[in-house]
PDB file of C-alpha atoms in Angstrom:
ATOM      1  CA  MET A 225      -7.116 -11.624  10.921  1.00 90.00           C
ATOM      2  CA  THR A 226      -4.154 -13.836  11.803  1.00 98.00           C
ATOM      3  CA  PHE A 227      -2.053 -15.140   8.899  1.00 98.00           C
ATOM      4  CA  GLN A 228      -1.861 -18.949   9.170  1.00 98.00           C
ATOM      5  CA  ALA A 229       1.366 -20.611   8.014  1.00 98.00           C
ATOM      6  CA  GLN A 230       1.152 -24.381   7.707  1.00 98.00           C
ATOM      7  CA  ILE A 231       4.351 -26.114   6.558  1.00 98.00           C
ATOM      8  CA  LEU A 232       4.582 -29.762   5.449  1.00 98.00           C
ATOM      9  CA  THR A 233       8.216 -30.762   5.913  1.00 98.00           C
ATOM     10  CA  LEU A 234      10.643 -33.502   6.877  1.00 98.00           C
ATOM     11  CA  TYR A 235      12.351 -30.977   9.158  1.00 98.00           C
ATOM     12  CA  PRO A 236       9.735 -29.235  11.317  1.00 98.00           C
ATOM     13  CA  GLU A 237      12.496 -28.069  13.658  1.00 98.00           C
ATOM     14  CA  MET A 238      13.531 -25.561  10.960  1.00 98.00           C
ATOM     15  CA  PHE A 239      10.407 -23.513  11.705  1.00 98.00           C
ATOM     16  CA  PRO A 240      10.030 -20.760  12.713  1.00 98.00           C
ATOM     17  CA  GLY A 241      13.849 -20.686  12.635  1.00 98.00           C
ATOM     18  CA  PRO A 242      15.001 -17.212  11.577  1.00 98.00           C
ATOM     19  CA  LEU A 243      11.374 -16.125  11.427  1.00 98.00           C
ATOM     20  CA  GLY A 244      11.379 -16.251  15.215  1.00 98.00           C
ATOM     21  CA  VAL A 245      13.493 -13.079  15.436  1.00 98.00           C
ATOM     22  CA  SER A 246      13.367  -9.472  14.204  1.00 97.00           C
ATOM     23  CA  LEU A 247      10.157  -8.220  12.558  1.00 97.00           C
ATOM     24  CA  ALA A 248       8.738 -11.669  11.864  1.00 98.00           C
ATOM     25  CA  GLY A 249       9.530 -12.862  15.387  1.00 98.00           C
ATOM     26  CA  ARG A 250       7.828  -9.875  16.950  1.00 98.00           C
ATOM     27  CA  ALA A 251       4.812 -10.403  14.690  1.00 98.00           C
ATOM     28  CA  LEU A 252       4.708 -14.075  15.742  1.00 98.00           C
ATOM     29  CA  ALA A 253       4.759 -13.102  19.420  1.00 98.00           C
ATOM     30  CA  GLU A 254       1.963 -10.614  18.742  1.00 98.00           C
ATOM     31  CA  GLU A 255      -0.030 -13.382  16.985  1.00 98.00           C
ATOM     32  CA  LYS A 256      -0.133 -11.517  13.693  1.00 98.00           C
ATOM     33  CA  TRP A 257       0.793 -14.885  12.180  1.00 98.00           C
ATOM     34  CA  THR A 258       1.030 -18.479  13.363  1.00 98.00           C
ATOM     35  CA  CYS A 259       3.565 -21.189  12.476  1.00 98.00           C
ATOM     36  CA  SER A 260       2.355 -24.804  12.268  1.00 98.00           C
ATOM     37  CA  PRO A 261       4.969 -27.249  10.899  1.00 98.00           C
ATOM     38  CA  ILE A 262       3.712 -30.766  10.116  1.00 98.00           C
ATOM     39  CA  GLN A 263       6.053 -33.783   9.922  1.00 98.00           C
ATOM     40  CA  LEU A 264       5.669 -35.561   6.570  1.00 98.00           C
ATOM     41  CA  ARG A 265       6.884 -38.854   8.036  1.00 98.00           C
ATOM     42  CA  ASP A 266       3.741 -39.008  10.170  1.00 98.00           C
ATOM     43  CA  PHE A 267       1.870 -39.995   7.008  1.00 98.00           C
ATOM     44  CA  ALA A 268       4.112 -42.921   6.040  1.00 98.00           C
ATOM     45  CA  THR A 269       2.490 -46.341   6.365  1.00 93.00           C
ATOM     46  CA  ASP A 270       5.459 -48.610   7.134  1.00 94.00           C
ATOM     47  CA  LYS A 271       7.389 -49.117  10.361  1.00 95.00           C
ATOM     48  CA  HIS A 272      10.410 -47.280   8.962  1.00 96.00           C
ATOM     49  CA  ARG A 273       8.286 -44.194   8.156  1.00 97.00           C
ATOM     50  CA  THR A 274       9.535 -44.227   4.560  1.00 97.00           C
ATOM     51  CA  VAL A 275       8.770 -41.113   2.513  1.00 98.00           C
ATOM     52  CA  ASP A 276      10.836 -41.733  -0.634  1.00 98.00           C
ATOM     53  CA  ASP A 277      11.695 -44.403  -3.182  1.00 97.00           C
ATOM     54  CA  THR A 278      13.904 -44.857  -6.236  1.00 97.00           C
ATOM     55  CA  PRO A 279      12.938 -43.063  -9.465  1.00 96.00           C
ATOM     56  CA  ALA A 280      10.899 -45.006 -12.001  1.00 97.00           C
ATOM     57  CA  GLY A 281      13.087 -45.567 -15.064  1.00 97.00           C
ATOM     58  CA  GLY A 282      16.273 -45.389 -13.029  1.00 95.00           C
ATOM     59  CA  GLY A 283      18.575 -42.501 -12.222  1.00 94.00           C
ATOM     60  CA  ALA A 284      20.210 -40.848  -9.269  1.00 93.00           C
ATOM     61  CA  GLY A 285      18.537 -39.808  -6.049  1.00 95.00           C
ATOM     62  CA  MET A 286      15.160 -40.558  -4.543  1.00 97.00           C
ATOM     63  CA  VAL A 287      11.618 -39.317  -5.202  1.00 97.00           C
ATOM     64  CA  LEU A 288       9.042 -38.370  -2.580  1.00 98.00           C
ATOM     65  CA  LYS A 289       6.256 -40.969  -2.504  1.00 98.00           C
ATOM     66  CA  VAL A 290       2.939 -39.804  -3.915  1.00 98.00           C
ATOM     67  CA  ASP A 291       0.774 -41.695  -1.398  1.00 98.00           C
ATOM     68  CA  VAL A 292       2.590 -40.164   1.576  1.00 98.00           C
ATOM     69  CA  MET A 293       2.592 -36.652   0.130  1.00 98.00           C
ATOM     70  CA  ALA A 294      -1.084 -36.836  -0.823  1.00 98.00           C
ATOM     71  CA  ALA A 295      -2.043 -38.030   2.670  1.00 98.00           C
ATOM     72  CA  ALA A 296      -0.136 -35.100   4.183  1.00 98.00           C
ATOM     73  CA  VAL A 297      -1.758 -32.616   1.802  1.00 98.00           C
ATOM     74  CA  ASP A 298      -5.226 -34.012   2.504  1.00 98.00           C
ATOM     75  CA  HIS A 299      -4.601 -33.676   6.230  1.00 98.00           C
ATOM     76  CA  ALA A 300      -3.519 -30.059   5.754  1.00 98.00           C
ATOM     77  CA  ILE A 301      -6.636 -29.309   3.705  1.00 98.00           C
ATOM     78  CA  GLU A 302      -8.867 -30.852   6.347  1.00 98.00           C
ATOM     79  CA  LYS A 303      -7.108 -28.859   9.054  1.00 98.00           C
ATOM     80  CA  GLU A 304      -7.086 -25.507   7.222  1.00 98.00           C
ATOM     81  CA  PRO A 305      -9.448 -25.760   4.229  1.00 98.00           C
ATOM     82  CA  ASP A 306      -9.308 -22.060   3.336  1.00 98.00           C
ATOM     83  CA  LEU A 307      -5.546 -21.863   2.833  1.00 98.00           C
ATOM     84  CA  PRO A 308      -4.028 -21.970  -0.674  1.00 98.00           C
ATOM     85  CA  ILE A 309      -1.448 -24.734  -1.076  1.00 98.00           C
ATOM     86  CA  VAL A 310       1.939 -24.169  -2.690  1.00 98.00           C
ATOM     87  CA  ALA A 311       4.717 -26.665  -3.350  1.00 98.00           C
ATOM     88  CA  MET A 312       8.311 -25.478  -3.330  1.00 98.00           C
ATOM     89  CA  THR A 313       9.982 -26.912  -6.430  1.00 96.00           C
ATOM     90  CA  PRO A 314      12.498 -25.610  -9.011  1.00 94.00           C
ATOM     91  CA  ARG A 315      10.050 -26.856 -11.659  1.00 95.00           C
ATOM     92  CA  GLY A 316       7.497 -24.314 -10.458  1.00 96.00           C
ATOM     93  CA  LYS A 317       6.631 -20.863 -11.713  1.00 96.00           C
ATOM     94  CA  PRO A 318       8.963 -18.167 -10.331  1.00 96.00           C
ATOM     95  CA  VAL A 319       7.138 -16.294  -7.584  1.00 97.00           C
ATOM     96  CA  THR A 320       6.558 -12.569  -8.032  1.00 95.00           C
ATOM     97  CA  GLN A 321       5.969  -9.728  -5.610  1.00 95.00           C
ATOM     98  CA  ASP A 322       2.398  -9.522  -6.916  1.00 95.00           C
ATOM     99  CA  ARG A 323       1.811 -13.149  -5.901  1.00 97.00           C
ATOM    100  CA  ILE A 324       3.418 -12.508  -2.509  1.00 98.00           C
ATOM    101  CA  ARG A 325       1.049  -9.605  -1.934  1.00 97.00           C
ATOM    102  CA  GLU A 326      -1.944 -11.771  -2.893  1.00 98.00           C
ATOM    103  CA  LEU A 327      -0.898 -14.418  -0.374  1.00 98.00           C
ATOM    104  CA  ALA A 328      -0.225 -11.832   2.333  1.00 98.00           C
ATOM    105  CA  ASN A 329      -3.710 -10.376   1.833  1.00 98.00           C
ATOM    106  CA  GLY A 330      -5.308 -13.796   2.337  1.00 98.00           C
ATOM    107  CA  PRO A 331      -5.863 -16.083   5.326  1.00 98.00           C
ATOM    108  CA  GLY A 332      -2.410 -17.671   5.061  1.00 98.00           C
ATOM    109  CA  VAL A 333      -0.705 -20.452   3.126  1.00 98.00           C
ATOM    110  CA  THR A 334       0.079 -24.168   3.302  1.00 98.00           C
ATOM    111  CA  ILE A 335       3.587 -24.890   2.012  1.00 98.00           C
ATOM    112  CA  LEU A 336       4.724 -28.330   0.859  1.00 98.00           C
ATOM    113  CA  CYS A 337       8.516 -28.596   1.040  1.00 98.00           C
ATOM    114  CA  GLY A 338      10.257 -30.786  -1.496  1.00 95.00           C
ATOM    115  CA  ARG A 339      13.364 -32.890  -0.848  1.00 95.00           C
ATOM    116  CA  PHE A 340      15.629 -35.282  -2.745  1.00 94.00           C
ATOM    117  CA  GLU A 341      14.804 -35.351  -6.490  1.00 93.00           C
ATOM    118  CA  GLY A 342      11.370 -33.860  -5.869  1.00 95.00           C
ATOM    119  CA  PHE A 343       7.761 -34.978  -6.068  1.00 98.00           C
ATOM    120  CA  ASP A 344       6.034 -37.786  -7.932  1.00 98.00           C
ATOM    121  CA  GLU A 345       4.263 -35.872 -10.715  1.00 98.00           C
ATOM    122  CA  ARG A 346       1.008 -37.725 -10.066  1.00 98.00           C
ATOM    123  CA  LEU A 347       0.591 -35.652  -6.902  1.00 98.00           C
ATOM    124  CA  PHE A 348      -0.035 -32.525  -8.971  1.00 98.00           C
ATOM    125  CA  ASP A 349      -2.281 -34.369 -11.409  1.00 98.00           C
ATOM    126  CA  ALA A 350      -4.453 -35.667  -8.555  1.00 98.00           C
ATOM    127  CA  ARG A 351      -4.382 -32.467  -6.444  1.00 98.00           C
ATOM    128  CA  PRO A 352      -4.518 -29.688  -9.072  1.00 98.00           C
ATOM    129  CA  GLN A 353      -5.120 -27.037  -6.413  1.00 98.00           C
ATOM    130  CA  ILE A 354      -1.438 -27.294  -5.457  1.00 98.00           C
ATOM    131  CA  GLU A 355       0.425 -24.330  -6.951  1.00 98.00           C
ATOM    132  CA  GLN A 356       4.011 -25.160  -7.905  1.00 98.00           C
ATOM    133  CA  ILE A 357       6.325 -22.226  -7.263  1.00 98.00           C
ATOM    134  CA  SER A 358      10.046 -21.531  -7.369  1.00 97.00           C
ATOM    135  CA  MET A 359      12.049 -18.872  -5.529  1.00 95.00           C
ATOM    136  CA  GLY A 360      14.413 -18.460  -8.485  1.00 94.00           C
ATOM    137  CA  ASP A 361      16.702 -20.290 -10.858  1.00 93.00           C
ATOM    138  CA  ILE A 362      18.719 -21.973  -8.125  1.00 93.00           C
ATOM    139  CA  ILE A 363      18.779 -25.433  -6.562  1.00 91.00           C
ATOM    140  CA  LEU A 364      18.445 -25.747  -2.777  1.00 93.00           C
ATOM    141  CA  SER A 365      18.851 -28.820  -0.568  1.00 94.00           C
ATOM    142  CA  GLY A 366      15.117 -28.745   0.052  1.00 97.00           C
ATOM    143  CA  GLY A 367      12.037 -26.577   0.018  1.00 98.00           C
ATOM    144  CA  GLU A 368      12.414 -25.421   3.609  1.00 98.00           C
ATOM    145  CA  MET A 369      14.729 -22.506   2.826  1.00 97.00           C
ATOM    146  CA  GLY A 370      12.415 -21.426   0.037  1.00 98.00           C
ATOM    147  CA  ALA A 371       9.466 -21.684   2.412  1.00 98.00           C
ATOM    148  CA  LEU A 372      11.240 -19.424   4.915  1.00 98.00           C
ATOM    149  CA  MET A 373      11.851 -16.879   2.152  1.00 98.00           C
ATOM    150  CA  LEU A 374       8.238 -17.052   1.018  1.00 98.00           C
ATOM    151  CA  LEU A 375       6.896 -16.608   4.536  1.00 98.00           C
ATOM    152  CA  ASP A 376       9.255 -13.735   5.317  1.00 98.00           C
ATOM    153  CA  ALA A 377       8.127 -11.948   2.153  1.00 98.00           C
ATOM    154  CA  CYS A 378       4.479 -12.370   3.202  1.00 98.00           C
ATOM    155  CA  ILE A 379       4.867 -11.588   6.902  1.00 98.00           C
ATOM    156  CA  ARG A 380       6.569  -8.242   6.361  1.00 98.00           C
ATOM    157  CA  LEU A 381       3.480  -7.097   4.421  1.00 98.00           C
ATOM    158  CA  LEU A 382       1.018  -7.926   7.200  1.00 98.00           C
ATOM    159  CA  PRO A 383      -0.637  -4.883   8.793  1.00 97.00           C
ATOM    160  CA  GLY A 384       1.503  -3.385  11.535  1.00 96.00           C
ATOM    161  CA  VAL A 385       4.600  -5.511  10.922  1.00 97.00           C
ATOM    162  CA  MET A 386       6.710  -2.866   9.164  1.00 92.00           C
ATOM    163  CA  GLY A 387       5.301   0.063  11.123  1.00 74.00           C
ATOM    164  CA  ALA A 388       4.287   2.783   8.682  1.00 58.00           C
ATOM    165  CA  PRO A 389       1.784   1.476   6.081  1.00 54.00           C
ATOM    166  CA  ASP A 390       3.867   2.858   3.178  1.00 54.00           C
ATOM    167  CA  SER A 391       7.217   1.427   4.395  1.00 55.00           C
ATOM    168  CA  GLY A 392       7.483  -1.063   1.539  1.00 55.00           C
ATOM    169  CA  VAL A 393       5.961   0.952  -1.279  1.00 57.00           C
ATOM    170  CA  GLU A 394       9.213   2.087  -2.925  1.00 59.00           C
ATOM    171  CA  GLU A 395      11.176  -1.131  -2.538  1.00 62.00           C
ATOM    172  CA  SER A 396      12.450  -3.262  -5.396  1.00 60.00           C
ATOM    173  CA  PHE A 397       9.731  -4.944  -7.509  1.00 70.00           C
ATOM    174  CA  GLU A 398       6.837  -3.078  -5.865  1.00 73.00           C
ATOM    175  CA  GLN A 399       6.646  -0.611  -8.777  1.00 81.00           C
ATOM    176  CA  GLY A 400       8.106  -2.952 -11.394  1.00 89.00           C
ATOM    177  CA  LEU A 401      11.614  -1.529 -10.932  1.00 94.00           C
ATOM    178  CA  LEU A 402      14.667  -2.172  -8.815  1.00 94.00           C
ATOM    179  CA  GLU A 403      14.885   0.243  -5.911  1.00 95.00           C
ATOM    180  CA  TYR A 404      17.041   3.365  -6.235  1.00 96.00           C
ATOM    181  CA  PRO A 405      20.433   3.415  -4.406  1.00 96.00           C
ATOM    182  CA  HIS A 406      20.615   4.591  -0.786  1.00 97.00           C
ATOM    183  CA  TYR A 407      23.132   6.681   1.166  1.00 97.00           C
ATOM    184  CA  THR A 408      23.551   7.890   4.749  1.00 96.00           C
ATOM    185  CA  ARG A 409      26.112   9.743   6.890  1.00 95.00           C
ATOM    186  CA  PRO A 410      29.023  10.348   6.803  1.00 97.00           C
ATOM    187  CA  ALA A 411      28.614  12.680   3.841  1.00 96.00           C
ATOM    188  CA  GLU A 412      32.120  11.793   2.640  1.00 96.00           C
ATOM    189  CA  TRP A 413      33.784   8.392   2.962  1.00 97.00           C
ATOM    190  CA  GLU A 414      37.058   7.275   1.340  1.00 98.00           C
ATOM    191  CA  GLY A 415      36.797  10.202  -1.056  1.00 97.00           C
ATOM    192  CA  ARG A 416      33.246   9.303  -2.092  1.00 97.00           C
ATOM    193  CA  THR A 417      30.441  11.733  -1.381  1.00 97.00           C
ATOM    194  CA  ILE A 418      26.681  11.409  -1.153  1.00 97.00           C
ATOM    195  CA  PRO A 419      25.147  12.707  -4.444  1.00 97.00           C
ATOM    196  CA  GLU A 420      24.555  16.444  -4.153  1.00 97.00           C
ATOM    197  CA  VAL A 421      20.883  16.209  -5.086  1.00 97.00           C
ATOM    198  CA  LEU A 422      20.210  14.125  -1.954  1.00 97.00           C
ATOM    199  CA  ARG A 423      21.702  16.904   0.181  1.00 96.00           C
ATOM    200  CA  SER A 424      19.789  19.674  -1.588  1.00 96.00           C
ATOM    201  CA  GLY A 425      16.561  19.511   0.395  1.00 96.00           C
ATOM    202  CA  ASP A 426      14.631  19.832  -2.895  1.00 98.00           C
ATOM    203  CA  HIS A 427      12.106  16.982  -2.604  1.00 98.00           C
ATOM    204  CA  ALA A 428      10.891  17.251  -6.193  1.00 98.00           C
ATOM    205  CA  LYS A 429      14.447  16.939  -7.538  1.00 98.00           C
ATOM    206  CA  ILE A 430      15.179  14.066  -5.151  1.00 98.00           C
ATOM    207  CA  LYS A 431      12.059  12.202  -6.284  1.00 97.00           C
ATOM    208  CA  ALA A 432      12.980  12.694  -9.961  1.00 97.00           C
ATOM    209  CA  TRP A 433      16.579  11.581  -9.341  1.00 98.00           C
ATOM    210  CA  ARG A 434      15.445   8.452  -7.523  1.00 97.00           C
ATOM    211  CA  LYS A 435      13.075   7.483 -10.304  1.00 96.00           C
ATOM    212  CA  GLN A 436      15.762   8.040 -12.924  1.00 97.00           C
ATOM    213  CA  GLN A 437      18.255   5.938 -10.932  1.00 97.00           C
ATOM    214  CA  ALA A 438      15.701   3.151 -10.472  1.00 96.00           C
ATOM    215  CA  GLU A 439      14.969   3.091 -14.204  1.00 96.00           C
ATOM    216  CA  THR A 440      18.656   3.152 -15.169  1.00 97.00           C
ATOM    217  CA  ASP A 441      19.642   0.401 -12.726  1.00 97.00           C
ATOM    218  CA  THR A 442      16.722  -1.779 -13.797  1.00 96.00           C
ATOM    219  CA  ARG A 443      17.547  -1.334 -17.486  1.00 96.00           C
ATOM    220  CA  LEU A 444      21.207  -2.239 -16.948  1.00 97.00           C
ATOM    221  CA  ARG A 445      20.888  -4.939 -14.272  1.00 97.00           C
ATOM    222  CA  ARG A 446      17.555  -6.580 -15.045  1.00 95.00           C
ATOM    223  CA  PRO A 447      16.605  -6.152 -18.717  1.00 96.00           C
ATOM    224  CA  ASP A 448      13.793  -8.678 -18.205  1.00 93.00           C
ATOM    225  CA  LEU A 449      12.168  -6.429 -15.584  1.00 92.00           C
ATOM    226  CA  TRP A 450      12.808  -3.373 -17.741  1.00 95.00           C
ATOM    227  CA  GLU A 451      10.964  -4.869 -20.691  1.00 94.00           C
ATOM    228  CA  ARG A 452       7.942  -5.705 -18.533  1.00 91.00           C
ATOM    229  CA  TYR A 453       8.006  -2.230 -17.005  1.00 92.00           C
ATOM    230  CA  LYS A 454       8.158  -0.560 -20.418  1.00 89.00           C
ATOM    231  CA  ASN A 455       5.339  -2.701 -21.766  1.00 88.00           C
ATOM    232  CA  ALA A 456       3.179  -1.944 -18.704  1.00 85.00           C
ATOM    233  CA  ARG A 457       3.768   1.809 -19.123  1.00 79.00           C
ATOM    234  CA  ASP A 458       2.953   1.659 -22.832  1.00 72.00           C
TER     235      ASP A 458
END
């Protein structure tokens, strides 16, 4: 099954962008996924192809027009009715690796990229199937960069993209922890050596050390993840 990526954006030229190289680019060439950007301005109704207007109640910036956005979303649904729809917005729920895996296991995703001050809230009231998601507590110029991140996270999980099926199993967030630290040759560099346990050849000790390092780093660096991990274990 080919993963279908449909992106509603004011800047279709940004896609596939960096997803056209490396693992994602090879997967695109092999038709493991498809990239279909759609220009939001095509759904404007005036000669200037206007997609935004001033905020009701005043304030800085511009707001994406609900009639234009809804027309674009309806077109995307008609074109690919089986795809879940997500809107990139800092007001959305932070995406998790579990949600990424759910999307990657499905037929694909339609992504609505925000710009300016964001969306008219009536869009989400009228189209409740749109899932509002955020890529973290940061503000970007628009949803396109978040969409690229989201797609990259999904594409790498598609069958055959990473090579070995278990390539991503021990990475950060997959087991609820940050990943353990890595080392490679040279064995000594600027007076710093690779931990002895990693040079021991004792796979049981290495596995235990890696788990302990992952737990320690998660507890110190991401106490929020650590609490969830502890609660899940309990």
